[in-house]
Amino acid sequence: MADTPQFTEFQGIPLDPRTDYYRIFDDVDGADLEWWKKARDFCEFARPFVNDAWEKAEYNIPGAEEAARRGLIRDGIDIEGQPAMSIRAKRMIGMEASRLDASTATAFGVQAGLAMQSINSFGTDEQKAKYLGPMSRMEIRGAFALTEPDHGSDSIALETTAKRDGDDWVINGEKKWIGHGSVGHITVVYARMEDGKVGAFIVDQDQEGYEATTITGKGSLRGIPQAEIKLNNVRVSDDRRLPGCKSFRDTAKVLMSTRIGVAWSALGLAIDCYEKVLKYASERHQFGRPLIKNQIIQQRLADMLMDVTGMALYCKRLLELEESGEVTEQQAALAKVHNTRAARRVAANARDMFGGVGILLENDVIRHFTDIETLHTYEGTDTMQSLIVGKSITGVGAFTG
């Protein structure tokens, strides 16, 4: 093997052996490889627009609609008339979208991983037929409303209520940090019913009593709008309730899948940071020679590769468990914590190694650097995921003081 592996192409997908150092993804083939290629083709199409959208804090709806036209906003859900998408394919799509832009990947996750999966997991056949096809085409944009202003990590303490009134349900409460909540068409609202159980309801965003305000001033994930929502006597008919949702444990099944998705997203961001700074250090000359001829640069690149490789191995093993139906909430939590922590280190190193130009959006790493802060927090904070793992290995819960 040469001292410096050269850029190669594997079955139509360019894989730099300096990134996939252990050849972890060599076995992606067949239909899964085709989905990966479709994702990469979309990302090349969307790449010229992401920094502008992020800087202006604008949601690139046409870009999301283009991804839908290419069949990418599915999260593996079976849609009549559309080709099958495996668990492996959906994870590769998520990684690739994040390698492009975390806001774009979050839009995929909100639409398909949360809103569509809620309907797919808890809805009737009629509800699935009505919503899932149009949502996969982004004809209906959906939101997932669980988090509340006073209940983030302790979302089980849900205060939003749904009370039965004849054939309808009347919903009152507030939600916060809801992707698509102010720019969509429907919101799947989770609320506490009178019997204490958790219910899920499909609420039209234009109906009376639904008030959504886009949260401004964000320094992270600026390319996807998130909303604060007030629900004041919002009335929905019983056929808009998702009958399969009866407890918070049901909701947790959807959240576990998206938590796994965050581990893959963190990997995508870290790969892009590592590859961008490797290229930059190879081309940038200081003191009469390229940066990569400096020992400290080589050591830092090796450190970044260690993190990227570790993250990829976590994802690969988690994928095997997910495919076999054996993955647990605790295993998902461990991967989420590990990969977002590692991605933080990789992004910080990349930003620093770029020097002054590292703060320019045109080099991408500063966007990844700030966006990883949101990934580190959402779908369960670092602390809460660590406590989930801690309870599993000690048998003692430590979620309260």
mmCIF file of C-alpha atoms in Angstrom:
data_model
loop_
_atom_site.group_PDB
_atom_site.id
_atom_site.type_symbol
_atom_site.label_atom_id
_atom_site.label_comp_id
_atom_site.label_asym_id
_atom_site.label_seq_id
_atom_site.Cartn_x
_atom_site.Cartn_y
_atom_site.Cartn_z
ATOM 1 C CA MET A 1 0.000 0.000 0.000
ATOM 2 C CA ALA A 2 1.288 3.447 -0.890
ATOM 3 C CA ASP A 3 2.188 5.836 1.920
ATOM 4 C CA THR A 4 -0.504 8.225 0.721
ATOM 5 C CA PRO A 5 -3.688 6.429 -0.426
ATOM 6 C CA GLN A 6 -5.125 8.043 -3.501
ATOM 7 C CA PHE A 7 -8.724 9.091 -4.061
ATOM 8 C CA THR A 8 -10.642 6.167 -5.540
ATOM 9 C CA GLU A 9 -14.131 5.421 -6.730
ATOM 10 C CA PHE A 10 -16.120 2.456 -5.470
ATOM 11 C CA GLN A 11 -19.039 1.294 -7.612
ATOM 12 C CA GLY A 12 -19.910 4.798 -8.679
ATOM 13 C CA ILE A 13 -19.739 6.321 -5.174
ATOM 14 C CA PRO A 14 -16.511 8.233 -4.531
ATOM 15 C CA LEU A 15 -15.021 7.022 -1.272
ATOM 16 C CA ASP A 16 -11.712 8.427 -0.170
ATOM 17 C CA PRO A 17 -9.771 5.676 1.654
ATOM 18 C CA ARG A 18 -8.337 8.411 3.836
ATOM 19 C CA THR A 19 -11.870 8.842 5.215
ATOM 20 C CA ASP A 20 -13.310 5.313 5.225
ATOM 21 C CA TYR A 21 -10.015 4.047 6.598
ATOM 22 C CA TYR A 22 -11.406 0.695 7.772
ATOM 23 C CA ARG A 23 -13.565 0.237 4.630
ATOM 24 C CA ILE A 24 -16.645 0.190 6.817
ATOM 25 C CA PHE A 25 -19.040 0.968 3.970
ATOM 26 C CA ASP A 26 -17.561 -1.347 1.342
ATOM 27 C CA ASP A 27 -20.578 -3.640 1.678
ATOM 28 C CA VAL A 28 -23.163 -1.046 0.630
ATOM 29 C CA ASP A 29 -24.431 -2.392 -2.669
ATOM 30 C CA GLY A 30 -27.494 -3.064 -4.803
ATOM 31 C CA ALA A 31 -30.548 -0.911 -4.138
ATOM 32 C CA ASP A 32 -28.935 0.586 -1.022
ATOM 33 C CA LEU A 33 -26.034 1.861 -3.110
ATOM 34 C CA GLU A 34 -28.464 3.321 -5.635
ATOM 35 C CA TRP A 35 -30.246 5.241 -2.866
ATOM 36 C CA TRP A 36 -26.903 6.522 -1.624
ATOM 37 C CA LYS A 37 -26.054 7.700 -5.128
ATOM 38 C CA LYS A 38 -29.429 9.440 -5.397
ATOM 39 C CA ALA A 39 -28.738 11.219 -2.127
ATOM 40 C CA ARG A 40 -25.319 12.310 -3.285
ATOM 41 C CA ASP A 41 -26.701 13.534 -6.606
ATOM 42 C CA PHE A 42 -29.285 15.613 -4.742
ATOM 43 C CA CYS A 43 -26.612 17.054 -2.459
ATOM 44 C CA GLU A 44 -24.534 18.149 -5.434
ATOM 45 C CA PHE A 45 -27.639 19.877 -6.793
ATOM 46 C CA ALA A 46 -28.401 21.583 -3.464
ATOM 47 C CA ARG A 47 -24.847 22.487 -2.425
ATOM 48 C CA PRO A 48 -24.781 25.956 -4.092
ATOM 49 C CA PHE A 49 -27.802 27.086 -2.069
ATOM 50 C CA VAL A 50 -27.225 25.917 1.511
ATOM 51 C CA ASN A 51 -24.847 28.610 2.761
ATOM 52 C CA ASP A 52 -27.042 31.416 1.434
ATOM 53 C CA ALA A 53 -30.119 29.913 3.083
ATOM 54 C CA TRP A 54 -28.228 29.456 6.355
ATOM 55 C CA GLU A 55 -26.866 33.019 6.334
ATOM 56 C CA LYS A 56 -30.295 34.508 5.609
ATOM 57 C CA ALA A 57 -32.064 32.113 7.990
ATOM 58 C CA GLU A 58 -34.363 31.066 5.166
ATOM 59 C CA TYR A 59 -35.958 27.699 4.586
ATOM 60 C CA ASN A 60 -35.219 26.400 1.106
ATOM 61 C CA ILE A 61 -38.623 24.841 0.440
ATOM 62 C CA PRO A 62 -37.913 24.315 -3.288
ATOM 63 C CA GLY A 63 -34.835 22.321 -2.294
ATOM 64 C CA ALA A 64 -36.866 20.107 0.028
ATOM 65 C CA GLU A 65 -39.437 19.621 -2.718
ATOM 66 C CA GLU A 66 -36.666 18.588 -5.114
ATOM 67 C CA ALA A 67 -35.453 15.999 -2.602
ATOM 68 C CA ALA A 68 -39.011 14.691 -2.403
ATOM 69 C CA ARG A 69 -39.233 14.443 -6.191
ATOM 70 C CA ARG A 70 -36.166 12.232 -6.028
ATOM 71 C CA GLY A 71 -37.898 10.002 -3.477
ATOM 72 C CA LEU A 72 -35.549 10.831 -0.604
ATOM 73 C CA ILE A 73 -38.052 12.011 2.030
ATOM 74 C CA ARG A 74 -39.331 8.635 3.125
ATOM 75 C CA ASP A 75 -37.398 7.382 6.179
ATOM 76 C CA GLY A 76 -37.891 3.863 4.873
ATOM 77 C CA ILE A 77 -41.698 4.042 4.994
ATOM 78 C CA ASP A 78 -43.492 1.926 2.386
ATOM 79 C CA ILE A 79 -45.382 4.176 -0.012
ATOM 80 C CA GLU A 80 -47.623 2.693 -2.676
ATOM 81 C CA GLY A 81 -46.077 3.085 -6.113
ATOM 82 C CA GLN A 82 -42.619 3.978 -4.780
ATOM 83 C CA PRO A 83 -39.584 1.653 -4.630
ATOM 84 C CA ALA A 84 -38.690 -0.014 -1.356
ATOM 85 C CA MET A 85 -36.209 1.727 0.912
ATOM 86 C CA SER A 86 -34.327 -0.335 3.485
ATOM 87 C CA ILE A 87 -33.167 0.740 6.921
ATOM 88 C CA ARG A 88 -29.617 0.801 5.570
ATOM 89 C CA ALA A 89 -30.633 3.027 2.672
ATOM 90 C CA LYS A 90 -32.408 5.541 4.899
ATOM 91 C CA ARG A 91 -29.363 5.772 7.176
ATOM 92 C CA MET A 92 -27.011 6.375 4.242
ATOM 93 C CA ILE A 93 -29.375 9.076 2.959
ATOM 94 C CA GLY A 94 -29.374 10.742 6.374
ATOM 95 C CA MET A 95 -25.583 10.648 6.603
ATOM 96 C CA GLU A 96 -25.166 12.081 3.119
ATOM 97 C CA ALA A 97 -27.730 14.852 3.661
ATOM 98 C CA SER A 98 -25.946 15.848 6.873
ATOM 99 C CA ARG A 99 -22.608 15.834 5.099
ATOM 100 C CA LEU A 100 -24.169 18.551 2.965
ATOM 101 C CA ASP A 101 -26.070 20.513 5.592
ATOM 102 C CA ALA A 102 -27.582 19.751 8.999
ATOM 103 C CA SER A 103 -30.581 22.013 8.334
ATOM 104 C CA THR A 104 -31.431 20.002 5.218
ATOM 105 C CA ALA A 105 -31.032 16.725 7.088
ATOM 106 C CA THR A 106 -33.208 18.055 9.914
ATOM 107 C CA ALA A 107 -35.940 18.958 7.435
ATOM 108 C CA PHE A 108 -35.829 15.344 6.196
ATOM 109 C CA GLY A 109 -35.987 14.120 9.788
ATOM 110 C CA VAL A 110 -38.877 16.335 10.835
ATOM 111 C CA GLN A 111 -40.969 15.528 7.779
ATOM 112 C CA ALA A 112 -40.323 11.807 7.468
ATOM 113 C CA GLY A 113 -38.651 10.609 10.667
ATOM 114 C CA LEU A 114 -41.063 12.350 13.035
ATOM 115 C CA ALA A 115 -44.303 13.512 11.391
ATOM 116 C CA MET A 116 -44.670 10.751 8.804
ATOM 117 C CA GLN A 117 -43.425 8.050 11.170
ATOM 118 C CA SER A 118 -45.979 9.140 13.774
ATOM 119 C CA ILE A 119 -48.774 8.642 11.262
ATOM 120 C CA ASN A 120 -47.214 5.433 9.949
ATOM 121 C CA SER A 121 -46.753 3.996 13.461
ATOM 122 C CA PHE A 122 -50.008 5.089 15.102
ATOM 123 C CA GLY A 123 -52.461 5.940 12.330
ATOM 124 C CA THR A 124 -55.288 3.982 10.759
ATOM 125 C CA ASP A 125 -55.066 2.645 7.219
ATOM 126 C CA GLU A 126 -57.265 5.536 6.123
ATOM 127 C CA GLN A 127 -54.998 8.108 7.768
ATOM 128 C CA LYS A 128 -51.899 6.538 6.231
ATOM 129 C CA ALA A 129 -53.488 6.527 2.788
ATOM 130 C CA LYS A 130 -54.543 10.159 3.130
ATOM 131 C CA TYR A 131 -51.266 11.635 4.379
ATOM 132 C CA LEU A 132 -48.175 9.523 3.725
ATOM 133 C CA GLY A 133 -48.071 9.712 -0.067
ATOM 134 C CA PRO A 134 -48.583 13.493 -0.250
ATOM 135 C CA MET A 135 -46.122 14.005 2.616
ATOM 136 C CA SER A 136 -43.457 11.949 0.845
ATOM 137 C CA ARG A 137 -43.890 14.330 -2.098
ATOM 138 C CA MET A 138 -43.793 17.389 0.217
ATOM 139 C CA GLU A 139 -47.280 18.346 -0.957
ATOM 140 C CA ILE A 140 -48.165 18.312 2.734
ATOM 141 C CA ARG A 141 -45.468 19.574 5.103
ATOM 142 C CA GLY A 142 -45.752 18.095 8.574
ATOM 143 C CA ALA A 143 -44.512 18.946 12.064
ATOM 144 C CA PHE A 144 -44.057 16.884 15.232
ATOM 145 C CA ALA A 145 -45.075 18.768 18.384
ATOM 146 C CA LEU A 146 -43.965 17.167 21.654
ATOM 147 C CA THR A 147 -41.485 19.555 23.320
ATOM 148 C CA GLU A 148 -42.997 22.319 25.456
ATOM 149 C CA PRO A 149 -41.533 25.606 26.745
ATOM 150 C CA ASP A 150 -41.163 24.181 30.261
ATOM 151 C CA HIS A 151 -40.617 20.548 29.308
ATOM 152 C CA GLY A 152 -37.692 19.657 27.096
ATOM 153 C CA SER A 153 -35.682 16.832 28.625
ATOM 154 C CA ASP A 154 -38.619 15.943 30.899
ATOM 155 C CA SER A 155 -41.102 15.781 28.040
ATOM 156 C CA ILE A 156 -42.887 12.957 29.844
ATOM 157 C CA ALA A 157 -44.300 15.744 32.068
ATOM 158 C CA LEU A 158 -46.501 16.782 29.129
ATOM 159 C CA GLU A 159 -48.899 19.628 30.069
ATOM 160 C CA THR A 160 -50.739 20.102 26.764
ATOM 161 C CA THR A 161 -54.219 18.650 27.199
ATOM 162 C CA ALA A 162 -56.793 17.052 24.926
ATOM 163 C CA LYS A 163 -60.322 16.835 26.322
ATOM 164 C CA ARG A 164 -63.195 15.000 24.684
ATOM 165 C CA ASP A 165 -66.192 17.128 23.736
ATOM 166 C CA GLY A 166 -68.806 15.083 21.897
ATOM 167 C CA ASP A 167 -67.255 13.806 18.674
ATOM 168 C CA ASP A 168 -64.346 16.243 18.932
ATOM 169 C CA TRP A 169 -61.228 16.805 20.977
ATOM 170 C CA VAL A 170 -60.312 20.236 22.366
ATOM 171 C CA ILE A 171 -56.574 20.847 22.666
ATOM 172 C CA ASN A 172 -54.906 23.483 24.838
ATOM 173 C CA GLY A 173 -51.241 24.082 25.556
ATOM 174 C CA GLU A 174 -47.940 25.316 24.198
ATOM 175 C CA LYS A 175 -45.122 23.749 22.204
ATOM 176 C CA LYS A 176 -41.615 24.969 21.408
ATOM 177 C CA TRP A 177 -38.762 24.171 19.007
ATOM 178 C CA ILE A 178 -41.155 22.611 16.520
ATOM 179 C CA GLY A 179 -39.610 22.176 13.062
ATOM 180 C CA HIS A 180 -42.089 23.030 10.273
ATOM 181 C CA GLY A 181 -44.468 24.249 12.986
ATOM 182 C CA SER A 182 -44.944 27.649 11.367
ATOM 183 C CA VAL A 183 -44.307 26.828 7.703
ATOM 184 C CA GLY A 184 -46.145 23.547 7.274
ATOM 185 C CA HIS A 185 -49.668 22.303 6.700
ATOM 186 C CA ILE A 186 -50.274 19.867 9.558
ATOM 187 C CA THR A 187 -48.804 19.274 12.996
ATOM 188 C CA VAL A 188 -48.915 16.003 14.900
ATOM 189 C CA VAL A 189 -49.624 17.304 18.408
ATOM 190 C CA TYR A 190 -48.976 15.120 21.447
ATOM 191 C CA ALA A 191 -51.238 15.854 24.394
ATOM 192 C CA ARG A 192 -52.342 14.403 27.732
ATOM 193 C CA MET A 193 -55.858 12.994 27.614
ATOM 194 C CA GLU A 194 -58.293 12.978 30.527
ATOM 195 C CA ASP A 195 -57.461 9.379 31.427
ATOM 196 C CA GLY A 196 -53.800 10.361 31.771
ATOM 197 C CA LYS A 197 -52.731 8.615 28.584
ATOM 198 C CA VAL A 198 -50.777 10.366 25.814
ATOM 199 C CA GLY A 199 -52.608 10.922 22.556
ATOM 200 C CA ALA A 200 -51.472 12.146 19.136
ATOM 201 C CA PHE A 201 -53.657 14.393 16.980
ATOM 202 C CA ILE A 202 -53.338 15.697 13.419
ATOM 203 C CA VAL A 203 -53.953 19.450 13.597
ATOM 204 C CA ASP A 204 -54.202 21.728 10.558
ATOM 205 C CA GLN A 205 -51.917 24.712 10.982
ATOM 206 C CA ASP A 206 -54.470 27.115 9.545
ATOM 207 C CA GLN A 207 -57.297 26.203 11.884
ATOM 208 C CA GLU A 208 -58.696 28.470 14.551
ATOM 209 C CA GLY A 209 -56.763 28.526 17.797
ATOM 210 C CA TYR A 210 -53.445 27.378 16.310
ATOM 211 C CA GLU A 211 -50.901 30.203 16.609
ATOM 212 C CA ALA A 212 -47.282 29.601 15.530
ATOM 213 C CA THR A 213 -44.368 32.025 15.647
ATOM 214 C CA THR A 214 -41.014 31.268 14.027
ATOM 215 C CA ILE A 215 -38.185 31.459 16.546
ATOM 216 C CA THR A 216 -35.585 34.036 15.489
ATOM 217 C CA GLY A 217 -32.054 34.832 16.578
ATOM 218 C CA LYS A 218 -30.712 31.298 16.198
ATOM 219 C CA GLY A 219 -26.980 30.804 15.739
ATOM 220 C CA SER A 220 -27.398 27.175 14.700
ATOM 221 C CA LEU A 221 -29.595 25.244 12.232
ATOM 222 C CA ARG A 222 -30.539 28.547 10.661
ATOM 223 C CA GLY A 223 -31.737 26.884 7.455
ATOM 224 C CA ILE A 224 -34.758 25.174 9.041
ATOM 225 C CA PRO A 225 -37.481 27.211 10.809
ATOM 226 C CA GLN A 226 -38.608 26.130 14.256
ATOM 227 C CA ALA A 227 -41.654 27.488 15.980
ATOM 228 C CA GLU A 228 -43.238 28.282 19.288
ATOM 229 C CA ILE A 229 -46.876 27.204 19.146
ATOM 230 C CA LYS A 230 -49.892 28.184 21.227
ATOM 231 C CA LEU A 231 -52.965 25.966 21.079
ATOM 232 C CA ASN A 232 -56.062 27.740 22.346
ATOM 233 C CA ASN A 233 -59.184 25.559 22.289
ATOM 234 C CA VAL A 234 -58.133 23.916 19.044
ATOM 235 C CA ARG A 235 -60.941 21.592 18.052
ATOM 236 C CA VAL A 236 -60.219 18.423 16.067
ATOM 237 C CA SER A 237 -62.551 15.584 15.160
ATOM 238 C CA ASP A 238 -61.924 12.106 16.510
ATOM 239 C CA ASP A 239 -60.875 10.861 13.072
ATOM 240 C CA ARG A 240 -57.806 13.135 13.406
ATOM 241 C CA ARG A 241 -56.587 11.251 16.485
ATOM 242 C CA LEU A 242 -53.906 8.617 15.839
ATOM 243 C CA PRO A 243 -55.410 5.676 17.753
ATOM 244 C CA GLY A 244 -52.202 3.659 17.993
ATOM 245 C CA CYS A 245 -50.620 6.207 20.342
ATOM 246 C CA LYS A 246 -51.699 5.506 23.916
ATOM 247 C CA SER A 247 -48.663 6.229 26.073
ATOM 248 C CA PHE A 248 -45.365 8.073 26.174
ATOM 249 C CA ARG A 249 -43.690 4.721 25.562
ATOM 250 C CA ASP A 250 -45.301 4.673 22.105
ATOM 251 C CA THR A 251 -43.871 8.114 21.391
ATOM 252 C CA ALA A 252 -40.446 6.956 22.567
ATOM 253 C CA LYS A 253 -40.351 4.359 19.777
ATOM 254 C CA VAL A 254 -40.441 7.150 17.183
ATOM 255 C CA LEU A 255 -37.861 9.168 19.103
ATOM 256 C CA MET A 256 -35.445 6.233 19.336
ATOM 257 C CA SER A 257 -35.267 5.997 15.555
ATOM 258 C CA THR A 258 -34.593 9.703 15.166
ATOM 259 C CA ARG A 259 -31.974 9.507 17.931
ATOM 260 C CA ILE A 260 -30.175 6.885 15.857
ATOM 261 C CA GLY A 261 -30.532 9.279 12.936
ATOM 262 C CA VAL A 262 -28.710 11.986 14.914
ATOM 263 C CA ALA A 263 -25.730 9.638 15.381
ATOM 264 C CA TRP A 264 -25.596 9.200 11.589
ATOM 265 C CA SER A 265 -26.021 12.943 11.039
ATOM 266 C CA ALA A 266 -23.120 13.707 13.365
ATOM 267 C CA LEU A 267 -21.008 11.291 11.327
ATOM 268 C CA GLY A 268 -21.954 13.091 8.106
ATOM 269 C CA LEU A 269 -20.987 16.488 9.508
ATOM 270 C CA ALA A 270 -17.686 15.154 10.847
ATOM 271 C CA ILE A 271 -16.793 13.525 7.518
ATOM 272 C CA ASP A 272 -17.322 16.783 5.662
ATOM 273 C CA CYS A 273 -15.260 18.767 8.179
ATOM 274 C CA TYR A 274 -12.422 16.250 8.021
ATOM 275 C CA GLU A 275 -12.369 16.035 4.228
ATOM 276 C CA LYS A 276 -12.593 19.802 3.795
ATOM 277 C CA VAL A 277 -9.669 20.504 6.125
ATOM 278 C CA LEU A 278 -7.580 17.671 4.657
ATOM 279 C CA LYS A 279 -7.958 19.238 1.227
ATOM 280 C CA TYR A 280 -7.258 22.723 2.569
ATOM 281 C CA ALA A 281 -4.136 21.646 4.467
ATOM 282 C CA SER A 282 -2.859 19.903 1.336
ATOM 283 C CA GLU A 283 -3.199 23.077 -0.738
ATOM 284 C CA ARG A 284 -2.421 25.817 1.775
ATOM 285 C CA HIS A 285 1.243 26.905 1.946
ATOM 286 C CA GLN A 286 2.795 28.642 4.952
ATOM 287 C CA PHE A 287 6.501 29.291 5.528
ATOM 288 C CA GLY A 288 7.269 27.921 2.080
ATOM 289 C CA ARG A 289 5.612 24.508 2.353
ATOM 290 C CA PRO A 290 2.139 22.917 2.504
ATOM 291 C CA LEU A 291 0.538 22.694 5.913
ATOM 292 C CA ILE A 292 0.408 18.893 5.757
ATOM 293 C CA LYS A 293 4.219 18.747 6.029
ATOM 294 C CA ASN A 294 3.939 19.960 9.624
ATOM 295 C CA GLN A 295 3.916 17.304 12.327
ATOM 296 C CA ILE A 296 1.204 18.990 14.365
ATOM 297 C CA ILE A 297 -1.112 19.125 11.337
ATOM 298 C CA GLN A 298 -0.585 15.421 10.642
ATOM 299 C CA GLN A 299 -1.249 14.577 14.277
ATOM 300 C CA ARG A 300 -4.473 16.580 14.307
ATOM 301 C CA LEU A 301 -5.642 14.979 11.068
ATOM 302 C CA ALA A 302 -4.924 11.556 12.564
ATOM 303 C CA ASP A 303 -6.902 12.517 15.673
ATOM 304 C CA MET A 304 -9.835 13.578 13.501
ATOM 305 C CA LEU A 305 -9.664 10.326 11.531
ATOM 306 C CA MET A 306 -9.769 8.361 14.794
ATOM 307 C CA ASP A 307 -12.982 10.143 15.728
ATOM 308 C CA VAL A 308 -14.550 9.700 12.278
ATOM 309 C CA THR A 309 -13.655 6.004 12.219
ATOM 310 C CA GLY A 310 -15.019 5.453 15.710
ATOM 311 C CA MET A 311 -18.259 7.233 14.801
ATOM 312 C CA ALA A 312 -18.632 5.115 11.666
ATOM 313 C CA LEU A 313 -18.098 1.910 13.633
ATOM 314 C CA TYR A 314 -20.758 2.948 16.142
ATOM 315 C CA CYS A 315 -23.183 3.619 13.296
ATOM 316 C CA LYS A 316 -22.377 0.377 11.507
ATOM 317 C CA ARG A 317 -22.940 -1.790 14.588
ATOM 318 C CA LEU A 318 -26.097 0.121 15.472
ATOM 319 C CA LEU A 319 -27.323 -0.483 11.927
ATOM 320 C CA GLU A 320 -26.792 -4.227 12.308
ATOM 321 C CA LEU A 321 -28.813 -4.204 15.528
ATOM 322 C CA GLU A 322 -31.506 -2.075 13.937
ATOM 323 C CA GLU A 323 -31.776 -4.356 10.926
ATOM 324 C CA SER A 324 -32.137 -7.419 13.165
ATOM 325 C CA GLY A 325 -34.772 -5.698 15.327
ATOM 326 C CA GLU A 326 -32.586 -5.939 18.431
ATOM 327 C CA VAL A 327 -31.552 -2.328 18.964
ATOM 328 C CA THR A 328 -32.446 -0.799 22.326
ATOM 329 C CA GLU A 329 -33.098 2.730 23.536
ATOM 330 C CA GLN A 330 -29.920 2.539 25.627
ATOM 331 C CA GLN A 331 -27.776 1.554 22.650
ATOM 332 C CA ALA A 332 -29.226 4.421 20.621
ATOM 333 C CA ALA A 333 -28.488 6.811 23.503
ATOM 334 C CA LEU A 334 -24.857 5.710 23.721
ATOM 335 C CA ALA A 335 -24.311 6.225 19.997
ATOM 336 C CA LYS A 336 -25.981 9.629 20.051
ATOM 337 C CA VAL A 337 -23.772 10.859 22.895
ATOM 338 C CA HIS A 338 -20.567 9.404 21.477
ATOM 339 C CA ASN A 339 -21.047 10.686 17.948
ATOM 340 C CA THR A 340 -22.152 14.221 18.767
ATOM 341 C CA ARG A 341 -19.260 14.611 21.192
ATOM 342 C CA ALA A 342 -16.826 13.321 18.583
ATOM 343 C CA ALA A 343 -18.318 15.529 15.869
ATOM 344 C CA ARG A 344 -17.815 18.544 18.120
ATOM 345 C CA ARG A 345 -14.108 17.723 18.391
ATOM 346 C CA VAL A 346 -13.723 17.181 14.655
ATOM 347 C CA ALA A 347 -15.565 20.395 13.764
ATOM 348 C CA ALA A 348 -13.562 22.436 16.293
ATOM 349 C CA ASN A 349 -10.286 21.078 14.953
ATOM 350 C CA ALA A 350 -11.300 21.768 11.366
ATOM 351 C CA ARG A 351 -12.379 25.309 12.113
ATOM 352 C CA ASP A 352 -9.122 26.034 13.912
ATOM 353 C CA MET A 353 -6.933 24.466 11.217
ATOM 354 C CA PHE A 354 -8.562 26.634 8.553
ATOM 355 C CA GLY A 355 -7.268 29.659 10.427
ATOM 356 C CA GLY A 356 -8.980 32.976 9.741
ATOM 357 C CA VAL A 357 -10.881 31.713 6.713
ATOM 358 C CA GLY A 358 -12.431 29.043 8.915
ATOM 359 C CA ILE A 359 -15.151 31.497 9.899
ATOM 360 C CA LEU A 360 -16.262 31.985 6.285
ATOM 361 C CA LEU A 361 -19.400 30.138 5.237
ATOM 362 C CA GLU A 362 -17.864 29.378 1.843
ATOM 363 C CA ASN A 363 -15.636 26.795 3.548
ATOM 364 C CA ASP A 364 -18.633 25.107 5.251
ATOM 365 C CA VAL A 365 -16.917 24.166 8.506
ATOM 366 C CA ILE A 366 -18.210 27.114 10.557
ATOM 367 C CA ARG A 367 -21.764 26.129 9.605
ATOM 368 C CA HIS A 368 -21.094 22.548 10.663
ATOM 369 C CA PHE A 369 -19.321 23.828 13.789
ATOM 370 C CA THR A 370 -22.393 25.715 14.981
ATOM 371 C CA ASP A 371 -24.964 23.205 13.728
ATOM 372 C CA ILE A 372 -23.430 20.335 15.692
ATOM 373 C CA GLU A 373 -24.353 22.239 18.845
ATOM 374 C CA THR A 374 -28.018 21.663 18.055
ATOM 375 C CA LEU A 375 -27.473 18.003 17.199
ATOM 376 C CA HIS A 376 -25.670 17.635 20.519
ATOM 377 C CA THR A 377 -28.811 18.910 22.271
ATOM 378 C CA TYR A 378 -31.915 17.821 20.366
ATOM 379 C CA GLU A 379 -33.468 14.354 20.389
ATOM 380 C CA GLY A 380 -32.258 14.103 23.977
ATOM 381 C CA THR A 381 -29.440 16.142 25.515
ATOM 382 C CA ASP A 382 -25.979 14.737 26.160
ATOM 383 C CA THR A 383 -26.727 14.596 29.891
ATOM 384 C CA MET A 384 -30.068 12.812 29.538
ATOM 385 C CA GLN A 385 -28.684 10.231 27.116
ATOM 386 C CA SER A 386 -25.731 9.617 29.432
ATOM 387 C CA LEU A 387 -28.153 9.061 32.315
ATOM 388 C CA ILE A 388 -30.154 6.576 30.234
ATOM 389 C CA VAL A 389 -26.949 4.621 29.670
ATOM 390 C CA GLY A 390 -25.919 5.098 33.296
ATOM 391 C CA LYS A 391 -29.174 3.589 34.571
ATOM 392 C CA SER A 392 -28.761 0.590 32.265
ATOM 393 C CA ILE A 393 -25.296 -0.243 33.613
ATOM 394 C CA THR A 394 -25.936 0.518 37.299
ATOM 395 C CA GLY A 395 -29.595 -0.340 37.692
ATOM 396 C CA VAL A 396 -30.119 3.005 39.428
ATOM 397 C CA GLY A 397 -31.985 5.960 37.937
ATOM 398 C CA ALA A 398 -30.415 9.378 38.510
ATOM 399 C CA PHE A 399 -32.671 11.644 36.496
ATOM 400 C CA THR A 400 -33.638 13.833 39.462
ATOM 401 C CA GLY A 401 -31.665 15.381 42.310
#
